mmCIF file of C-alpha atoms in Angstrom:
data_model
loop_
_atom_site.group_PDB
_atom_site.id
_atom_site.type_symbol
_atom_site.label_atom_id
_atom_site.label_comp_id
_atom_site.label_asym_id
_atom_site.label_seq_id
_atom_site.Cartn_x
_atom_site.Cartn_y
_atom_site.Cartn_z
ATOM 1 C CA MET K 240 10.691 -134.344 57.127
ATOM 2 C CA LYS K 241 8.870 -132.892 54.110
ATOM 3 C CA LYS K 242 5.851 -132.151 56.265
ATOM 4 C CA VAL K 243 8.008 -130.282 58.872
ATOM 5 C CA LEU K 244 9.665 -128.219 56.096
ATOM 6 C CA LEU K 245 6.294 -127.471 54.575
ATOM 7 C CA ALA K 246 4.874 -126.384 57.950
ATOM 8 C CA VAL K 247 7.917 -124.151 58.622
ATOM 9 C CA GLY K 248 7.572 -122.587 55.150
ATOM 10 C CA LEU K 249 3.930 -121.889 55.701
ATOM 11 C CA LEU K 250 4.571 -120.382 59.109
ATOM 12 C CA VAL K 251 7.296 -118.122 57.696
ATOM 13 C CA SER K 252 5.260 -117.030 54.692
ATOM 14 C CA SER K 253 2.121 -116.367 56.824
ATOM 15 C CA HIS K 254 4.148 -114.169 59.141
ATOM 16 C CA ALA K 255 5.363 -112.183 56.115
ATOM 17 C CA MET K 256 1.823 -111.891 54.748
ATOM 18 C CA PHE K 257 0.854 -110.041 57.971
ATOM 19 C CA ALA K 258 3.731 -107.512 57.533
ATOM 20 C CA GLN K 259 2.113 -105.451 54.824
ATOM 21 C CA ILE K 260 0.158 -102.588 56.427
ATOM 22 C CA ASN K 261 0.775 -102.861 60.173
ATOM 23 C CA LYS K 262 1.693 -100.342 62.833
ATOM 24 C CA GLY K 263 5.356 -99.396 62.755
ATOM 25 C CA GLN K 264 5.936 -99.957 59.037
ATOM 26 C CA TRP K 265 7.098 -97.396 56.487
ATOM 27 C CA LEU K 266 5.488 -96.840 53.109
ATOM 28 C CA VAL K 267 7.720 -95.648 50.298
ATOM 29 C CA GLY K 268 6.741 -95.315 46.647
ATOM 30 C CA GLY K 269 4.778 -93.055 44.456
ATOM 31 C CA ASN K 270 2.412 -92.809 41.496
ATOM 32 C CA VAL K 271 1.962 -91.373 38.052
ATOM 33 C CA ALA K 272 -1.303 -89.715 37.072
ATOM 34 C CA PHE K 273 -2.793 -88.644 33.800
ATOM 35 C CA ASP K 274 -5.889 -86.647 32.949
ATOM 36 C CA SER K 275 -7.234 -84.979 29.886
ATOM 37 C CA ARG K 276 -10.191 -82.684 29.290
ATOM 38 C CA LYS K 277 -11.768 -81.135 26.250
ATOM 39 C CA ILE K 278 -14.388 -78.376 25.989
ATOM 40 C CA GLY K 279 -15.134 -77.402 22.420
ATOM 41 C CA ASP K 280 -11.739 -76.541 20.815
ATOM 42 C CA TYR K 281 -10.040 -76.289 24.155
ATOM 43 C CA LYS K 282 -7.960 -79.344 25.066
ATOM 44 C CA GLU K 283 -5.714 -79.753 28.117
ATOM 45 C CA THR K 284 -3.535 -82.689 29.092
ATOM 46 C CA THR K 285 -1.920 -83.099 32.516
ATOM 47 C CA PHE K 286 0.774 -85.549 33.613
ATOM 48 C CA GLU K 287 2.014 -85.929 37.159
ATOM 49 C CA ILE K 288 4.736 -87.798 39.078
ATOM 50 C CA ASN K 289 4.298 -88.023 42.836
ATOM 51 C CA PRO K 290 6.857 -89.759 45.059
ATOM 52 C CA ASN K 291 5.740 -90.312 48.664
ATOM 53 C CA ALA K 292 6.915 -91.618 52.095
ATOM 54 C CA GLY K 293 4.672 -92.467 54.980
ATOM 55 C CA TYR K 294 4.435 -94.258 58.384
ATOM 56 C CA PHE K 295 1.782 -96.603 59.725
ATOM 57 C CA PHE K 296 0.647 -95.007 63.010
ATOM 58 C CA ILE K 297 -1.857 -97.761 63.618
ATOM 59 C CA ASN K 298 -2.732 -100.942 61.639
ATOM 60 C CA ASN K 299 -4.091 -100.078 58.117
ATOM 61 C CA PHE K 300 -3.646 -96.239 58.647
ATOM 62 C CA ALA K 301 -0.593 -94.297 57.400
ATOM 63 C CA GLY K 302 0.314 -90.680 57.150
ATOM 64 C CA GLY K 303 3.206 -88.978 55.335
ATOM 65 C CA LEU K 304 4.419 -86.502 52.709
ATOM 66 C CA ARG K 305 3.924 -86.551 48.958
ATOM 67 C CA LEU K 306 6.018 -84.418 46.638
ATOM 68 C CA GLY K 307 4.856 -83.645 43.111
ATOM 69 C CA TYR K 308 5.905 -82.641 39.598
ATOM 70 C CA THR K 309 3.201 -81.717 37.132
ATOM 71 C CA SER K 310 3.306 -80.837 33.463
ATOM 72 C CA ASP K 311 0.177 -79.174 32.068
ATOM 73 C CA LYS K 312 -0.163 -78.688 28.302
ATOM 74 C CA VAL K 313 -2.940 -76.644 26.602
ATOM 75 C CA LYS K 314 -3.375 -77.424 22.890
ATOM 76 C CA GLY K 315 -2.011 -74.549 20.811
ATOM 77 C CA ASP K 316 -0.589 -72.745 23.811
ATOM 78 C CA GLY K 317 3.101 -73.293 23.272
ATOM 79 C CA ASP K 318 5.216 -74.817 26.047
ATOM 80 C CA ALA K 319 3.791 -76.835 28.925
ATOM 81 C CA THR K 320 3.503 -75.285 32.309
ATOM 82 C CA THR K 321 5.299 -77.032 35.148
ATOM 83 C CA SER K 322 4.567 -77.042 38.849
ATOM 84 C CA PHE K 323 6.173 -78.486 42.001
ATOM 85 C CA SER K 324 4.194 -79.389 45.102
ATOM 86 C CA ALA K 325 4.391 -80.753 48.600
ATOM 87 C CA ALA K 326 1.392 -82.308 50.399
ATOM 88 C CA PRO K 327 0.867 -84.191 53.624
ATOM 89 C CA PHE K 328 -1.383 -87.247 53.092
ATOM 90 C CA LEU K 329 -3.432 -89.784 55.035
ATOM 91 C CA ARG K 330 -4.118 -93.277 53.721
ATOM 92 C CA TYR K 331 -6.384 -96.048 55.001
ATOM 93 C CA TYR K 332 -6.519 -99.737 53.835
ATOM 94 C CA PHE K 333 -9.940 -101.242 54.396
ATOM 95 C CA LEU K 334 -9.210 -104.964 54.390
ATOM 96 C CA PRO K 335 -7.036 -107.089 56.770
ATOM 97 C CA ALA K 336 -3.266 -107.243 56.114
ATOM 98 C CA ALA K 337 -3.243 -110.842 54.891
ATOM 99 C CA GLN K 338 -5.222 -109.919 51.688
ATOM 100 C CA LYS K 339 -3.461 -110.214 48.332
ATOM 101 C CA VAL K 340 -5.690 -107.416 47.050
ATOM 102 C CA ASN K 341 -6.619 -104.564 49.405
ATOM 103 C CA VAL K 342 -8.645 -101.405 48.879
ATOM 104 C CA PHE K 343 -7.338 -98.007 49.964
ATOM 105 C CA ALA K 344 -8.489 -94.431 50.237
ATOM 106 C CA ASP K 345 -6.056 -91.489 50.316
ATOM 107 C CA GLY K 346 -6.555 -87.827 50.986
ATOM 108 C CA SER K 347 -4.062 -84.943 50.835
ATOM 109 C CA TYR K 348 -3.869 -81.168 50.989
ATOM 110 C CA GLY K 349 -0.960 -79.487 49.314
ATOM 111 C CA PHE K 350 0.783 -76.391 48.238
ATOM 112 C CA ALA K 351 2.303 -75.728 44.723
ATOM 113 C CA LYS K 352 4.600 -73.323 42.874
ATOM 114 C CA VAL K 353 3.792 -72.911 39.225
ATOM 115 C CA GLY K 354 5.788 -71.636 36.329
ATOM 116 C CA SER K 355 9.431 -70.673 35.950
ATOM 117 C CA SER K 356 9.525 -66.918 35.542
ATOM 118 C CA ASP K 357 6.301 -65.581 37.079
ATOM 119 C CA LYS K 358 6.073 -68.158 39.896
ATOM 120 C CA LYS K 359 2.591 -68.216 41.177
ATOM 121 C CA SER K 360 1.387 -70.188 44.111
ATOM 122 C CA GLY K 361 -1.661 -72.391 44.759
ATOM 123 C CA ASN K 362 -3.126 -74.978 46.934
ATOM 124 C CA TYR K 363 -5.112 -78.143 46.323
ATOM 125 C CA TYR K 364 -6.886 -80.992 47.913
ATOM 126 C CA ALA K 365 -7.097 -84.415 46.450
ATOM 127 C CA ILE K 366 -8.704 -87.771 47.184
ATOM 128 C CA MET K 367 -8.081 -91.101 45.502
ATOM 129 C CA ALA K 368 -9.199 -94.624 45.993
ATOM 130 C CA GLY K 369 -8.716 -98.012 44.380
ATOM 131 C CA PRO K 370 -7.175 -101.479 44.753
ATOM 132 C CA ALA K 371 -3.691 -102.269 45.847
ATOM 133 C CA VAL K 372 -2.457 -105.574 44.467
ATOM 134 C CA PHE K 373 0.314 -106.968 46.594
ATOM 135 C CA LEU K 374 2.896 -108.596 44.281
ATOM 136 C CA SER K 375 4.775 -109.774 47.310
ATOM 137 C CA PRO K 376 4.260 -109.276 51.043
ATOM 138 C CA ASN K 377 6.120 -105.972 50.873
ATOM 139 C CA THR K 378 5.372 -104.490 47.355
ATOM 140 C CA ALA K 379 2.081 -103.350 45.945
ATOM 141 C CA LEU K 380 0.896 -102.146 42.556
ATOM 142 C CA GLU K 381 -1.962 -99.559 42.882
ATOM 143 C CA PHE K 382 -4.649 -98.476 40.494
ATOM 144 C CA ALA K 383 -6.803 -95.505 41.547
ATOM 145 C CA LEU K 384 -9.335 -92.985 40.422
ATOM 146 C CA TYR K 385 -8.793 -89.440 41.778
ATOM 147 C CA TYR K 386 -10.451 -86.056 42.162
ATOM 148 C CA LYS K 387 -8.227 -82.974 42.611
ATOM 149 C CA SER K 388 -9.370 -79.392 43.240
ATOM 150 C CA LEU K 389 -6.765 -76.709 42.664
ATOM 151 C CA GLY K 390 -7.042 -73.015 43.763
ATOM 152 C CA GLY K 391 -5.018 -69.959 44.536
ATOM 153 C CA ASP K 392 -3.405 -67.473 42.150
ATOM 154 C CA ALA K 393 -1.969 -70.133 39.920
ATOM 155 C CA PHE K 394 -5.107 -72.116 39.237
ATOM 156 C CA LYS K 395 -8.191 -69.888 39.499
ATOM 157 C CA ASN K 396 -9.846 -68.835 36.275
ATOM 158 C CA ALA K 397 -11.131 -65.326 35.459
ATOM 159 C CA ALA K 398 -14.433 -66.023 37.425
ATOM 160 C CA GLY K 399 -12.382 -67.037 40.491
ATOM 161 C CA ASP K 400 -13.412 -70.691 40.220
ATOM 162 C CA ARG K 401 -11.234 -73.563 41.387
ATOM 163 C CA ASP K 402 -9.665 -75.857 38.664
ATOM 164 C CA ASN K 403 -11.207 -79.378 39.156
ATOM 165 C CA HIS K 404 -9.791 -82.565 37.723
ATOM 166 C CA PHE K 405 -10.824 -86.247 37.582
ATOM 167 C CA GLY K 406 -8.289 -88.859 36.507
ATOM 168 C CA VAL K 407 -6.549 -92.164 36.875
ATOM 169 C CA ASN K 408 -3.209 -93.036 38.367
ATOM 170 C CA ILE K 409 -0.981 -96.034 38.773
ATOM 171 C CA GLY K 410 1.280 -96.357 41.734
ATOM 172 C CA PHE K 411 3.918 -98.591 43.314
ATOM 173 C CA GLN K 412 4.482 -98.889 47.037
ATOM 174 C CA ILE K 413 7.161 -100.660 49.034
ATOM 175 C CA HIS K 414 6.346 -101.512 52.663
ATOM 176 C CA LEU K 415 9.422 -101.447 54.840
ATOM 177 C CA GLY K 416 9.950 -102.714 58.368
ATOM 178 C CA GLY K 417 8.503 -105.690 60.268
ATOM 179 C CA GLY K 418 5.578 -103.914 61.806
ATOM 180 C CA LYS K 419 3.615 -105.258 64.780
ATOM 181 C CA LYS K 420 0.801 -107.780 64.604
#
């Protein structure tokens, strides 16, 4: 009897292990990001919160929408500048669904509104990659390095250059739905 229960338990848990990143599943979660840069006496610190929702169109490949709130503080410049953004994204997981640790790459292109009184607009593209550690078959903790290039009225400097950032983020994703094998 113990062997039968063990076999049933393994069968159920192995089915759940395949339900992480398969076609037909939803991805809901988000990440927080932090970056800092210093050039001479100039110091800037940026903090972001980015909730997202996506759908797996095929196994290992999802697309969706990411919203964002960013606070950017320049040392000695008074209050922080805030921005709100929306960006469609595409995400790919490189390893099979049964892996406890998977590797993903994510790319997005978004639009942002910056400031409260003189709202300026901008656009950006971002890429990030890193490991996703599945804490359970349907939840993952993510660690990623990212590159983000911001442009438009809100982000260009006096020379017209884009504002480029490198940073780290930590995310948490919930994978909903049974998905198809």
